[in-house]
Amino acid sequence: MKNLQELLEHQLKDLYSAEGQYAEVLPKMVAAATDSKLKAMFTDHLKQTKSQQDRVRKVLEDINVKPGGVKCEAMAGLIKECEGMIEEDATDAVKDAGLIAEAQRCEHYEISGYGTATQYAMTLGHDKMVKVLDAILDEESRFNEELNDLAIQEINKKAV
Ligand SMILES: [Fe+2]
């Protein structure tokens, strides 16, 4: 890699991989959750995640870069953590609290990735790309906040 453009392309491929991996584990998160609100939130985020991966693919295609060829190892590790919690022998509320904790780890990782990519795109003057990435960044932040609120207002108390 010799410039910020190539680093941005690498970051975008990494995010493309991360979204794809997350989309594979989210149905299992839906099945493992017991709280109906949490189930609905994971279901919505699965749809959102697929759409985000699609938008990242389009952003890459717009700059003539093929997605793929990069595996996001960090998301692979986070997903292992999710799977561990899915399989954990825990009471309902504790399981739900644990699933929220793992999902928030994934969201924070994505927030970091999209934040960086948005800044690179800004520096490079990719105005259209900035809008797309910034919109995804907002979605990730919102989902993280929703998970946080549900945990604090309901699930964590039930898990006591
Ligand atoms: Fe995402």
CSV table of C-alpha atoms and ligand atoms in Angstrom, one decimal:
chain,number,residue,atom,x,y,z
A,1,MET,CA,0.0,0.0,0.0
A,2,LYS,CA,1.4,3.4,-0.9
A,3,ASN,CA,-1.2,5.9,-0.2
A,4,LEU,CA,-4.4,6.7,1.7
A,5,GLN,CA,-6.6,5.6,-1.3
A,6,GLU,CA,-5.2,2.1,-1.1
A,7,LEU,CA,-5.6,2.1,2.7
A,8,LEU,CA,-9.2,3.2,2.3
A,9,GLU,CA,-9.8,0.4,-0.2
A,10,HIS,CA,-8.4,-2.1,2.3
A,11,GLN,CA,-10.6,-0.7,5.1
A,12,LEU,CA,-13.7,-1.0,2.9
A,13,LYS,CA,-12.9,-4.6,2.0
A,14,ASP,CA,-12.4,-5.3,5.7
A,15,LEU,CA,-15.8,-3.8,6.4
A,16,TYR,CA,-17.4,-5.7,3.6
A,17,SER,CA,-16.1,-8.9,5.1
A,18,ALA,CA,-17.2,-7.8,8.6
A,19,GLU,CA,-20.8,-7.2,7.5
A,20,GLY,CA,-21.0,-10.5,5.7
A,21,GLN,CA,-19.8,-12.4,8.8
A,22,TYR,CA,-22.1,-10.5,11.1
A,23,ALA,CA,-25.0,-11.3,8.8
A,24,GLU,CA,-24.3,-14.9,9.2
A,25,VAL,CA,-24.3,-14.9,13.0
A,26,LEU,CA,-27.3,-12.6,13.5
A,27,PRO,CA,-30.0,-15.2,12.8
A,28,LYS,CA,-28.5,-17.3,15.6
A,29,MET,CA,-28.6,-14.3,17.9
A,30,VAL,CA,-32.3,-13.9,17.0
A,31,ALA,CA,-32.9,-17.6,17.8
A,32,ALA,CA,-31.0,-17.4,21.1
A,33,ALA,CA,-32.6,-14.2,22.4
A,34,THR,CA,-35.6,-14.7,24.6
A,35,ASP,CA,-36.8,-11.1,25.1
A,36,SER,CA,-39.2,-10.2,22.3
A,37,LYS,CA,-37.8,-6.7,21.9
A,38,LEU,CA,-34.3,-8.0,21.6
A,39,LYS,CA,-35.4,-10.6,19.1
A,40,ALA,CA,-37.1,-7.9,17.0
A,41,MET,CA,-34.0,-5.6,17.3
A,42,PHE,CA,-31.6,-8.4,16.1
A,43,THR,CA,-34.1,-9.2,13.3
A,44,ASP,CA,-34.1,-5.6,12.1
A,45,HIS,CA,-30.4,-5.3,12.4
A,46,LEU,CA,-30.0,-8.4,10.2
A,47,LYS,CA,-31.9,-6.7,7.4
A,48,GLN,CA,-29.8,-3.5,8.0
A,49,THR,CA,-26.6,-5.5,8.0
A,50,LYS,CA,-27.3,-7.1,4.6
A,51,SER,CA,-28.2,-3.6,3.2
A,52,GLN,CA,-25.0,-2.2,4.7
A,53,GLN,CA,-22.9,-4.9,3.1
A,54,ASP,CA,-24.6,-4.1,-0.2
A,55,ARG,CA,-23.9,-0.4,0.1
A,56,VAL,CA,-20.2,-1.1,0.9
A,57,ARG,CA,-20.1,-3.3,-2.2
A,58,LYS,CA,-21.5,-0.5,-4.3
A,59,VAL,CA,-19.1,2.0,-2.8
A,60,LEU,CA,-16.2,-0.3,-3.8
A,61,GLU,CA,-17.6,-0.9,-7.3
A,62,ASP,CA,-17.9,2.9,-7.8
A,63,ILE,CA,-14.1,3.1,-7.4
A,64,ASN,CA,-13.6,0.0,-9.5
A,65,VAL,CA,-12.5,-2.2,-6.7
A,66,LYS,CA,-13.8,-5.8,-6.3
A,67,PRO,CA,-15.0,-6.6,-2.8
A,68,GLY,CA,-13.5,-9.8,-1.3
A,69,GLY,CA,-10.0,-11.0,-0.9
A,70,VAL,CA,-9.8,-9.7,2.7
A,71,LYS,CA,-11.1,-11.5,5.7
A,72,CYS,CA,-11.8,-9.4,8.7
A,73,GLU,CA,-10.1,-11.4,11.5
A,74,ALA,CA,-11.3,-9.1,14.2
A,75,MET,CA,-15.0,-9.7,13.3
A,76,ALA,CA,-14.2,-13.4,13.1
A,77,GLY,CA,-13.0,-13.2,16.7
A,78,LEU,CA,-16.0,-11.2,17.9
A,79,ILE,CA,-18.3,-13.7,16.2
A,80,LYS,CA,-16.6,-16.5,18.1
A,81,GLU,CA,-17.5,-14.6,21.2
A,82,CYS,CA,-21.1,-14.3,20.0
A,83,GLU,CA,-21.3,-18.0,19.3
A,84,GLY,CA,-19.9,-18.8,22.8
A,85,MET,CA,-22.7,-16.7,24.4
A,86,ILE,CA,-25.3,-18.3,22.1
A,87,GLU,CA,-24.2,-21.8,23.3
A,88,GLU,CA,-23.7,-20.7,27.0
A,89,ASP,CA,-25.9,-22.5,29.5
A,90,ALA,CA,-27.6,-19.4,31.1
A,91,THR,CA,-30.9,-18.3,32.4
A,92,ASP,CA,-33.0,-16.2,29.9
A,93,ALA,CA,-32.3,-12.7,31.1
A,94,VAL,CA,-28.6,-13.5,31.6
A,95,LYS,CA,-28.3,-14.9,28.1
A,96,ASP,CA,-30.0,-11.8,26.7
A,97,ALA,CA,-27.7,-9.5,28.6
A,98,GLY,CA,-24.7,-11.5,27.4
A,99,LEU,CA,-26.0,-11.4,23.8
A,100,ILE,CA,-26.3,-7.6,24.0
A,101,ALA,CA,-22.8,-7.4,25.4
A,102,GLU,CA,-21.4,-9.3,22.4
A,103,ALA,CA,-23.5,-7.4,19.9
A,104,GLN,CA,-22.2,-4.1,21.3
A,105,ARG,CA,-18.7,-5.3,20.9
A,106,CYS,CA,-19.4,-5.9,17.2
A,107,GLU,CA,-21.1,-2.5,16.9
A,108,HIS,CA,-18.2,-0.7,18.5
A,109,TYR,CA,-15.8,-2.4,16.1
A,110,GLU,CA,-18.0,-1.3,13.1
A,111,ILE,CA,-18.3,2.2,14.5
A,112,SER,CA,-14.6,2.5,14.6
A,113,GLY,CA,-14.2,1.1,11.1
A,114,TYR,CA,-16.8,3.3,9.5
A,115,GLY,CA,-15.5,6.3,11.4
A,116,THR,CA,-12.0,5.8,10.0
A,117,ALA,CA,-13.2,5.0,6.5
A,118,THR,CA,-15.5,8.1,6.5
A,119,GLN,CA,-12.5,10.3,7.5
A,120,TYR,CA,-10.3,8.8,4.7
A,121,ALA,CA,-13.1,9.4,2.2
A,122,MET,CA,-13.4,13.0,3.3
A,123,THR,CA,-9.7,13.6,3.1
A,124,LEU,CA,-9.7,12.1,-0.4
A,125,GLY,CA,-12.7,14.2,-1.6
A,126,HIS,CA,-15.0,11.2,-2.2
A,127,ASP,CA,-18.1,13.2,-1.4
A,128,LYS,CA,-20.7,10.6,-2.5
A,129,MET,CA,-18.9,7.9,-0.6
A,130,VAL,CA,-18.7,10.0,2.6
A,131,LYS,CA,-22.5,10.3,2.5
A,132,VAL,CA,-23.0,6.5,2.2
A,133,LEU,CA,-20.4,5.6,4.9
A,134,ASP,CA,-21.7,8.3,7.3
A,135,ALA,CA,-25.2,7.0,7.0
A,136,ILE,CA,-24.0,3.5,7.9
A,137,LEU,CA,-22.0,4.9,10.7
A,138,ASP,CA,-25.2,6.5,12.0
A,139,GLU,CA,-27.1,3.3,11.8
A,140,GLU,CA,-24.4,1.4,13.8
A,141,SER,CA,-24.4,4.1,16.4
A,142,ARG,CA,-28.1,4.1,16.7
A,143,PHE,CA,-28.3,0.3,17.1
A,144,ASN,CA,-25.6,0.4,19.7
A,145,GLU,CA,-27.6,3.0,21.6
A,146,GLU,CA,-30.8,0.9,21.4
A,147,LEU,CA,-29.0,-2.1,22.7
A,148,ASN,CA,-27.5,0.0,25.5
A,149,ASP,CA,-31.0,1.4,26.5
A,150,LEU,CA,-32.6,-2.0,26.5
A,151,ALA,CA,-29.8,-3.5,28.6
A,152,ILE,CA,-29.9,-0.6,31.1
A,153,GLN,CA,-33.6,-0.1,31.3
A,154,GLU,CA,-34.7,-3.8,31.4
A,155,ILE,CA,-32.5,-6.7,30.7
A,156,ASN,CA,-29.7,-6.1,33.2
A,157,LYS,CA,-32.2,-5.6,36.0
A,158,LYS,CA,-34.0,-8.8,35.1
A,159,ALA,CA,-30.6,-10.6,35.1
A,160,VAL,CA,-29.8,-9.6,38.7
B,1,FE,FE,-23.1,-3.2,10.2
